[in-house]
Tab-separated table of C-alpha atoms in Angstrom:
chain	number	residue	atom	x	y	z
E	1	MET	CA	18.980	18.271	37.980
E	2	LYS	CA	20.986	19.539	40.844
E	3	GLN	CA	22.940	16.386	41.342
E	4	LEU	CA	24.255	16.593	37.682
E	5	LYS	CA	27.940	17.367	37.244
E	6	PRO	CA	28.883	20.589	35.400
E	7	ASN	CA	29.727	18.918	32.084
E	8	SER	CA	26.261	17.066	32.017
E	9	LYS	CA	24.641	20.517	32.769
E	10	TYR	CA	26.475	22.354	30.047
E	11	LEU	CA	25.563	19.493	27.551
E	12	LEU	CA	22.034	19.611	28.519
E	13	TYR	CA	21.582	23.440	28.662
E	14	GLY	CA	23.126	23.505	25.056
E	15	GLN	CA	21.089	20.825	23.592
E	16	ALA	CA	17.849	22.065	25.083
E	17	LEU	CA	18.382	25.477	23.332
E	18	SER	CA	19.542	24.018	20.197
E	19	PHE	CA	16.390	21.606	19.869
E	20	MET	CA	14.355	24.540	20.702
E	21	GLY	CA	15.832	26.479	17.812
E	22	ASP	CA	15.442	23.491	15.659
E	23	TYR	CA	11.647	23.369	15.870
E	24	CYS	CA	11.362	27.150	15.745
E	25	VAL	CA	13.096	27.193	12.417
E	26	LEU	CA	11.373	24.245	10.903
E	27	PRO	CA	7.990	25.841	10.124
E	28	ALA	CA	9.814	29.303	9.308
E	29	LEU	CA	11.777	27.450	6.645
E	30	LEU	CA	8.633	25.871	5.232
E	31	ILE	CA	7.021	29.512	5.096
E	32	LEU	CA	9.987	30.936	3.411
E	33	SER	CA	9.919	28.127	0.832
E	34	THR	CA	6.488	29.132	-0.231
E	35	TYR	CA	7.747	32.600	-1.334
E	36	TYR	CA	9.512	30.919	-4.148
E	37	HIS	CA	5.949	29.851	-5.549
E	38	ASP	CA	7.460	26.456	-6.521
E	39	TYR	CA	6.419	23.474	-4.443
E	40	TRP	CA	9.597	21.571	-5.407
E	41	VAL	CA	11.441	24.142	-3.034
E	42	THR	CA	9.321	23.194	-0.183
E	43	SER	CA	10.159	19.517	-0.714
E	44	GLY	CA	13.650	20.516	-1.069
E	45	VAL	CA	13.853	22.016	2.366
E	46	ILE	CA	12.631	18.590	3.831
E	47	VAL	CA	15.099	16.786	1.720
E	48	VAL	CA	18.103	18.551	2.422
E	49	ARG	CA	17.044	18.439	6.112
E	50	SER	CA	16.683	14.548	5.741
E	51	ILE	CA	19.063	13.117	3.029
E	52	PRO	CA	22.129	13.672	5.123
E	53	MET	CA	20.920	11.030	7.619
E	54	VAL	CA	21.828	8.599	4.800
E	55	PHE	CA	25.475	9.112	5.534
E	56	GLN	CA	25.341	9.381	9.332
E	57	PRO	CA	26.079	5.572	9.879
E	58	PHE	CA	29.501	5.829	8.392
E	59	LEU	CA	30.605	9.089	10.413
E	60	GLY	CA	31.445	7.245	13.406
E	61	VAL	CA	34.730	6.458	11.755
E	62	LEU	CA	35.676	10.071	11.749
E	63	VAL	CA	34.060	10.916	15.197
E	64	ASP	CA	36.174	8.187	16.894
E	65	ARG	CA	39.405	9.648	15.620
E	66	LEU	CA	38.546	13.433	16.289
E	67	ASP	CA	37.877	15.415	19.448
E	68	ARG	CA	34.144	15.107	19.980
E	69	ILE	CA	33.975	18.354	21.817
E	70	LYS	CA	35.555	20.226	19.055
E	71	ILE	CA	33.451	18.622	16.387
E	72	MET	CA	30.190	19.768	18.381
E	73	LEU	CA	31.603	23.141	19.039
E	74	TRP	CA	32.584	23.966	15.515
E	75	THR	CA	29.400	22.334	14.098
E	76	ASP	CA	27.173	24.571	16.179
E	77	ILE	CA	29.186	27.656	15.150
E	78	ILE	CA	29.013	26.730	11.458
E	79	ARG	CA	25.276	26.278	11.818
E	80	GLY	CA	24.784	29.396	13.850
E	81	ILE	CA	26.547	31.531	11.207
E	82	ILE	CA	24.661	30.254	8.302
E	83	PHE	CA	21.267	30.444	9.781
E	84	LEU	CA	21.931	34.156	10.771
E	85	GLY	CA	23.307	34.642	7.220
E	86	LEU	CA	19.956	33.199	5.702
E	87	THR	CA	18.122	36.194	7.164
E	88	PHE	CA	19.857	38.410	4.642
E	89	LEU	CA	18.739	36.244	1.685
E	90	PRO	CA	15.893	38.081	-0.126
E	91	LYS	CA	12.464	36.468	0.148
E	92	GLY	CA	11.834	34.206	-2.859
E	93	GLU	CA	15.081	34.702	-4.711
E	94	TYR	CA	17.984	32.483	-5.363
E	95	PRO	CA	16.266	29.359	-4.331
E	96	LEU	CA	19.463	27.229	-5.073
E	97	ILE	CA	21.506	29.044	-2.732
E	98	PHE	CA	18.671	28.983	-0.166
E	99	LEU	CA	18.632	25.019	-0.346
E	100	ALA	CA	22.489	24.708	-0.700
E	101	LEU	CA	22.973	26.914	2.650
E	102	LEU	CA	20.329	24.414	4.357
E	103	PHE	CA	22.228	21.334	3.074
E	104	ILE	CA	25.561	22.626	4.659
E	105	THR	CA	23.887	23.293	7.927
E	106	TYR	CA	22.096	20.055	8.207
E	107	GLY	CA	25.033	18.141	6.463
E	108	SER	CA	27.254	19.432	9.211
E	109	GLY	CA	24.789	18.446	11.837
E	110	VAL	CA	25.061	14.810	10.882
E	111	PHE	CA	28.371	14.832	12.533
E	112	PHE	CA	27.043	16.377	15.725
E	113	ASN	CA	24.752	13.433	16.752
E	114	PRO	CA	27.469	10.783	16.938
E	115	ALA	CA	29.770	13.185	18.668
E	116	ARG	CA	26.968	14.101	21.309
E	117	LEU	CA	26.091	10.263	22.038
E	118	ALA	CA	29.918	9.663	22.405
E	119	VAL	CA	30.190	12.632	24.961
E	120	MET	CA	26.815	11.452	26.728
E	121	SER	CA	28.626	7.953	27.184
E	122	SER	CA	31.744	9.596	28.842
E	123	LEU	CA	29.411	11.271	31.678
E	124	GLU	CA	29.941	8.302	34.074
E	125	SER	CA	27.463	8.384	36.766
E	126	ASP	CA	25.155	10.967	35.186
E	127	ILE	CA	24.404	8.672	31.973
E	128	LYS	CA	21.242	7.511	33.019
E	129	SER	CA	20.026	11.005	34.415
E	130	ILE	CA	21.123	12.788	31.310
E	131	ASN	CA	19.363	10.409	28.977
E	132	THR	CA	16.073	10.602	30.943
E	133	LEU	CA	16.351	14.446	31.214
E	134	PHE	CA	17.255	14.766	27.412
E	135	ALA	CA	14.160	12.815	26.496
E	136	LYS	CA	12.087	15.309	28.528
E	137	ALA	CA	13.770	18.108	27.250
E	138	THR	CA	13.272	17.169	23.754
E	139	THR	CA	9.496	17.122	23.935
E	140	ILE	CA	9.337	20.539	25.795
E	141	SER	CA	11.927	21.934	23.470
E	142	ILE	CA	9.704	21.319	20.420
E	143	ILE	CA	6.543	22.820	22.190
E	144	VAL	CA	8.369	25.888	23.401
E	145	GLY	CA	10.460	26.363	20.167
E	146	ALA	CA	7.125	26.243	18.047
E	147	ALA	CA	5.531	28.666	20.385
E	148	ALA	CA	8.446	30.970	20.297
E	149	GLY	CA	8.392	30.958	16.432
E	150	GLY	CA	4.736	31.759	16.408
E	151	LEU	CA	5.221	34.698	18.580
E	152	PHE	CA	8.251	36.039	16.275
E	153	LEU	CA	5.668	35.451	13.412
E	154	LEU	CA	3.042	37.505	15.127
E	155	GLY	CA	5.490	40.255	15.875
E	156	GLY	CA	5.832	40.755	12.182
E	157	SER	CA	8.973	38.806	10.968
E	158	VAL	CA	9.360	35.078	10.157
E	159	GLU	CA	13.168	35.983	9.610
E	160	LEU	CA	13.363	36.415	13.439
E	161	ALA	CA	12.584	32.615	13.982
E	162	VAL	CA	15.473	31.837	11.603
E	163	ALA	CA	17.702	34.199	13.354
E	164	PHE	CA	16.591	32.922	16.788
E	165	ASN	CA	17.765	29.375	15.821
E	166	GLY	CA	21.129	30.631	14.697
E	167	VAL	CA	21.525	32.360	18.155
E	168	THR	CA	20.621	29.094	19.947
E	169	TYR	CA	23.365	27.149	18.065
E	170	LEU	CA	25.788	29.868	19.161
E	171	VAL	CA	24.726	29.843	22.555
E	172	SER	CA	24.814	26.049	22.575
E	173	ALA	CA	28.670	26.439	21.352
E	174	PHE	CA	29.290	28.563	24.241
E	175	PHE	CA	28.036	25.766	26.781
E	176	ILE	CA	29.723	22.986	24.731
E	177	SER	CA	33.060	25.048	25.124
E	178	ARG	CA	32.825	24.917	28.796
E	179	ILE	CA	32.624	21.176	28.859
E	180	LYS	CA	36.017	19.657	30.120
E	181	LEU	CA	36.712	16.233	28.979
E	182	GLN	CA	40.114	14.491	28.120
E	183	PHE	CA	40.203	13.678	24.556
E	184	VAL	CA	41.282	9.963	23.892
E	185	PRO	CA	41.305	9.012	20.306
E	186	ILE	CA	40.085	5.769	19.475
E	187	GLN	CA	41.242	3.631	16.629
E	188	SER	CA	37.893	2.730	15.275
E	189	GLU	CA	37.117	0.682	12.104
E	190	ASN	CA	38.220	1.997	8.716
E	191	ILE	CA	35.770	2.963	5.874
E	192	LYS	CA	35.821	-0.560	4.428
E	193	GLU	CA	34.957	-1.994	7.776
E	194	ALA	CA	32.168	0.435	8.342
E	195	PHE	CA	30.736	-0.597	4.982
E	196	GLN	CA	31.061	-4.292	6.218
E	197	SER	CA	29.186	-3.582	9.359
E	198	PHE	CA	26.532	-1.928	7.381
E	199	LYS	CA	26.172	-5.116	5.335
E	200	GLU	CA	25.928	-7.145	8.539
E	201	GLY	CA	23.201	-4.998	9.686
E	202	LEU	CA	21.240	-5.443	6.450
E	203	LYS	CA	21.888	-9.327	6.709
E	204	GLU	CA	20.404	-9.434	10.171
E	205	ILE	CA	17.389	-7.353	8.954
E	206	LYS	CA	16.662	-9.896	6.160
E	207	THR	CA	16.980	-13.027	8.208
E	208	ASN	CA	15.489	-11.905	11.415
E	209	SER	CA	11.523	-11.393	10.961
E	210	PHE	CA	11.019	-9.596	14.219
E	211	VAL	CA	13.887	-6.976	13.235
E	212	LEU	CA	12.497	-6.991	9.575
E	213	ASN	CA	9.059	-5.890	11.013
E	214	ALA	CA	10.915	-3.231	13.106
E	215	MET	CA	12.387	-1.829	9.859
E	216	PHE	CA	9.162	-1.887	7.887
E	217	THR	CA	7.726	0.060	10.586
E	218	MET	CA	10.381	2.750	10.601
E	219	ILE	CA	10.430	3.164	6.979
E	220	THR	CA	6.619	3.369	6.868
E	221	MET	CA	6.451	6.057	9.454
E	222	ALA	CA	9.437	7.920	7.740
E	223	LEU	CA	7.285	8.022	4.530
E	224	LEU	CA	4.411	9.264	6.426
E	225	TRP	CA	6.400	12.027	8.101
E	226	GLY	CA	7.667	13.096	4.669
E	227	VAL	CA	4.057	13.372	3.412
E	228	VAL	CA	2.734	15.298	6.537
E	229	TYR	CA	5.685	17.736	6.678
E	230	SER	CA	5.302	18.593	2.899
E	231	TYR	CA	1.408	19.360	3.520
E	232	PHE	CA	2.139	21.823	6.475
E	233	PRO	CA	2.050	24.921	4.296
E	234	ILE	CA	-1.077	23.860	2.386
E	235	VAL	CA	-2.920	22.801	5.658
E	236	SER	CA	-1.903	26.151	7.220
E	237	ARG	CA	-3.564	28.257	4.798
E	238	PHE	CA	-6.881	27.230	6.117
E	239	LEU	CA	-5.962	29.475	9.161
E	240	GLY	CA	-6.231	33.026	7.740
E	241	ASP	CA	-2.953	33.984	6.114
E	242	GLY	CA	-1.809	30.569	6.825
E	243	GLU	CA	1.800	31.306	8.220
E	244	ILE	CA	1.089	31.078	11.867
E	245	GLY	CA	-0.482	27.630	11.171
E	246	ASN	CA	2.935	26.036	10.364
E	247	PHE	CA	4.041	26.992	13.940
E	248	ILE	CA	0.796	25.498	15.375
E	249	LEU	CA	1.222	22.318	13.608
E	250	THR	CA	4.881	22.105	14.779
E	251	PHE	CA	3.609	22.491	18.328
E	252	CYS	CA	1.398	19.251	17.713
E	253	ILE	CA	4.704	17.300	17.038
E	254	GLY	CA	5.744	17.774	20.775
E	255	PHE	CA	2.101	17.520	22.188
E	256	GLY	CA	1.186	14.391	20.265
E	257	GLY	CA	4.591	12.899	20.904
E	258	PHE	CA	4.165	13.322	24.767
E	259	ILE	CA	0.903	11.865	24.885
E	260	GLY	CA	2.081	8.909	22.483
E	261	ALA	CA	4.917	8.283	25.064
E	262	ALA	CA	2.551	8.012	27.855
E	263	LEU	CA	0.264	5.568	26.130
E	264	VAL	CA	2.964	3.286	25.139
E	265	SER	CA	2.585	1.083	28.408
E	266	LYS	CA	-1.346	1.191	28.259
E	267	TRP	CA	-1.628	0.052	24.652
E	268	GLY	CA	1.310	-2.576	25.099
E	269	PHE	CA	3.929	-4.263	23.174
E	270	ASN	CA	3.578	-7.001	20.632
E	271	ASN	CA	-0.121	-7.335	20.913
E	272	ASN	CA	-3.086	-6.832	18.344
E	273	ARG	CA	-4.854	-4.119	20.180
E	274	GLY	CA	-1.901	-1.879	20.066
E	275	LEU	CA	-1.406	-2.566	16.473
E	276	THR	CA	-4.948	-1.787	15.537
E	277	TYR	CA	-4.804	1.511	17.318
E	278	PHE	CA	-1.673	2.441	15.475
E	279	THR	CA	-2.998	1.534	12.075
E	280	VAL	CA	-6.392	3.091	12.585
E	281	LEU	CA	-4.855	6.260	13.984
E	282	SER	CA	-2.467	6.601	11.139
E	283	ILE	CA	-4.858	6.059	8.315
E	284	VAL	CA	-7.644	8.065	9.690
E	285	SER	CA	-5.537	10.969	11.051
E	286	LEU	CA	-3.583	11.178	7.797
E	287	ALA	CA	-6.837	11.260	5.765
E	288	LEU	CA	-8.194	14.065	7.866
E	289	PHE	CA	-5.142	15.894	7.644
E	290	LEU	CA	-4.874	15.799	3.810
E	291	PHE	CA	-8.593	16.347	2.841
E	292	THR	CA	-10.227	18.349	5.601
E	293	PRO	CA	-10.512	22.175	4.937
E	294	ILE	CA	-11.180	23.019	8.569
E	295	PHE	CA	-7.926	24.031	10.369
E	296	ALA	CA	-9.079	22.977	13.818
E	297	VAL	CA	-9.799	19.457	12.620
E	298	SER	CA	-6.453	19.426	10.936
E	299	VAL	CA	-4.802	20.291	14.220
E	300	ILE	CA	-6.712	17.458	16.116
E	301	ALA	CA	-5.653	15.077	13.100
E	302	ALA	CA	-2.023	16.265	13.386
E	303	ILE	CA	-2.001	15.444	17.343
E	304	LEU	CA	-3.440	11.969	16.638
E	305	PHE	CA	-1.038	11.338	13.943
E	306	PHE	CA	1.954	12.196	16.050
E	307	ILE	CA	0.587	9.944	18.907
E	308	ALA	CA	0.508	7.075	16.581
E	309	MET	CA	4.127	8.038	15.109
E	310	GLU	CA	5.685	8.115	18.767
E	311	TYR	CA	3.967	4.723	19.815
E	312	GLY	CA	5.322	3.023	16.502
E	313	GLU	CA	8.770	4.445	17.034
E	314	VAL	CA	8.931	3.037	20.530
E	315	LEU	CA	7.567	-0.254	19.434
E	316	ALA	CA	10.038	-0.551	16.545
E	317	LYS	CA	13.212	0.223	18.880
E	318	VAL	CA	11.980	-2.183	21.477
E	319	LYS	CA	11.498	-4.871	18.782
E	320	VAL	CA	15.033	-4.617	17.674
E	321	GLN	CA	16.373	-4.319	21.341
E	322	GLU	CA	14.510	-7.623	22.422
E	323	ASN	CA	15.164	-9.713	19.347
E	324	ALA	CA	18.627	-8.855	17.970
E	325	ALA	CA	21.855	-9.506	19.632
E	326	ASN	CA	23.322	-6.599	21.542
E	327	GLN	CA	26.486	-6.440	19.455
E	328	ILE	CA	24.413	-6.346	16.208
E	329	GLN	CA	21.943	-3.575	17.236
E	330	GLY	CA	24.166	-0.636	16.367
E	331	ARG	CA	24.624	-1.920	12.804
E	332	ILE	CA	20.643	-2.253	12.723
E	333	PHE	CA	20.019	1.306	13.770
E	334	SER	CA	22.710	2.554	11.457
E	335	VAL	CA	20.622	1.061	8.480
E	336	ALA	CA	17.582	2.363	10.003
E	337	GLU	CA	18.862	5.866	10.204
E	338	ALA	CA	19.978	5.819	6.651
E	339	SER	CA	16.650	4.365	5.560
E	340	ILE	CA	14.574	6.875	7.490
E	341	GLY	CA	16.394	9.911	6.099
E	342	LEU	CA	15.846	8.539	2.486
E	343	CYS	CA	12.157	7.662	2.993
E	344	ILE	CA	11.281	11.047	4.513
E	345	SER	CA	12.816	12.693	1.466
E	346	ILE	CA	10.862	10.350	-0.892
E	347	GLY	CA	7.481	10.914	1.078
E	348	SER	CA	8.109	14.830	0.778
E	349	MET	CA	8.189	14.504	-2.948
E	350	PHE	CA	4.931	12.742	-3.438
E	351	ILE	CA	2.959	16.080	-3.443
E	352	ASN	CA	4.780	17.095	-6.530
E	353	ILE	CA	3.952	14.146	-8.653
E	354	LEU	CA	0.875	12.476	-7.178
E	355	SER	CA	-2.638	13.798	-6.212
E	356	ALA	CA	-3.785	13.535	-2.777
E	357	PRO	CA	-6.152	10.620	-3.241
E	358	VAL	CA	-3.349	8.812	-4.971
E	359	ILE	CA	-0.973	9.517	-1.996
E	360	MET	CA	-3.656	8.436	0.490
E	361	GLY	CA	-4.441	5.034	-1.481
E	362	LEU	CA	-0.575	4.373	-1.516
E	363	ILE	CA	-0.199	5.003	2.266
E	364	VAL	CA	-3.453	2.660	2.968
E	365	VAL	CA	-1.883	-0.035	1.037
E	366	ILE	CA	1.541	0.199	2.812
E	367	VAL	CA	0.021	0.736	6.362
E	368	CYS	CA	-2.378	-2.194	5.553
E	369	GLY	CA	0.645	-4.237	4.557
E	370	LEU	CA	2.619	-3.310	7.840
E	371	PHE	CA	-0.508	-4.305	9.788
E	372	LEU	CA	-0.584	-7.807	8.296
E	373	HIS	CA	3.157	-8.288	8.463
E	374	THR	CA	3.072	-7.076	12.109
E	375	LYS	CA	0.320	-9.476	13.011
E	376	LEU	CA	2.154	-12.456	11.730
E	377	VAL	CA	5.172	-11.526	13.696
E	378	ASN	CA	3.270	-10.855	16.853
E	379	LYS	CA	1.784	-14.378	16.590
E	380	SER	CA	5.270	-15.757	16.119
E	381	PHE	CA	6.278	-13.758	19.272
E	382	LEU	CA	3.445	-15.334	21.389
E	383	GLU	CA	4.244	-18.957	20.082
E	384	ARG	CA	7.966	-18.332	20.909
E	385	ASP	CA	6.970	-17.115	24.368
E	386	ASN	CA	4.764	-20.096	25.110
E	387	LYS	CA	7.246	-22.441	24.093
E	388	THR	CA	9.829	-20.873	26.430
E	389	GLU	CA	7.137	-21.053	29.160
E	390	GLN	CA	6.663	-24.804	28.575
E	391	LYS	CA	10.142	-25.612	28.665
E	392	GLY	CA	10.555	-23.628	31.886
E	393	VAL	CA	7.893	-25.776	33.447
E	394	PHE	CA	9.449	-29.181	32.348
């Protein structure tokens, strides 16, 4: 950390604070949505948070032509002001304004990530260090943010968690304003070329079984994430007044993800053992989460679920990185980002149109389908490796 240059430190400080606010406000927004006494509003919170990701693959066209620092700065300022403004909106009133303001904040946020990644690539010798520290800071920020939100709620006001998120964005903007990088505009592809790149990513997914399996894994997990997020307020009711439970469950995201990341090397890649652990954990943990009336069991189920999701995410990314040409990977991940945002939104709406047993049955079918497809792909992977080794011998 001490070896980092000032620009890298400012970026890391700002992002750590911003991420902390994100996971402090997520359960707070789910709590506020319950005051509308209409579960479509709760699903709407998840949808407006996720659906802007659909457009993210095409935003690199704009980001490469504009000053990335200014994009990050103004995005954080806009988000900070809107979240502070949300605290003045009466609870349970004006649901369309509530969702519209959230859509603006999360919609502007999709400009931030491409700009941040571009800035990180300009940090020269600090690139590896900042990426490693950013990954660690993400997990810690989720845990600390959820804990901070819980304390605000215990202090008597869920709005404080929303205000805290707004403040973290404004503080992040202050750190970003101190980053000194010379802006060099890049004449990137136009909109037509961006769509062509997107189509090339789709073509690679269709023709490469390994990449197709990675995509299948990512959209399956996105559906599961949407379902679990939508059930946070319901599961939280099993703990007293229920509201603090949302923060505890959000804490489980970071804790489970931390354990899942540590288990990746032990469970292995492209083998049936890891696949079996992932499948069993996903189904069993989700069933417990949806059906148990005991909050302590729900917490354990949530941790197990997020362990499986972290493992699956790493597996899917590595499968793309190992089995697709480097020049096409960005396009594949662009398609993945758009699909993930769409599938989280779809998963979050199941609760409004399907009963819990039907949702669970649907998830079992999808996850079992993923299990069978992955098993076939793993077999192909081993056969390909064996052929490569035999050629090496001769």
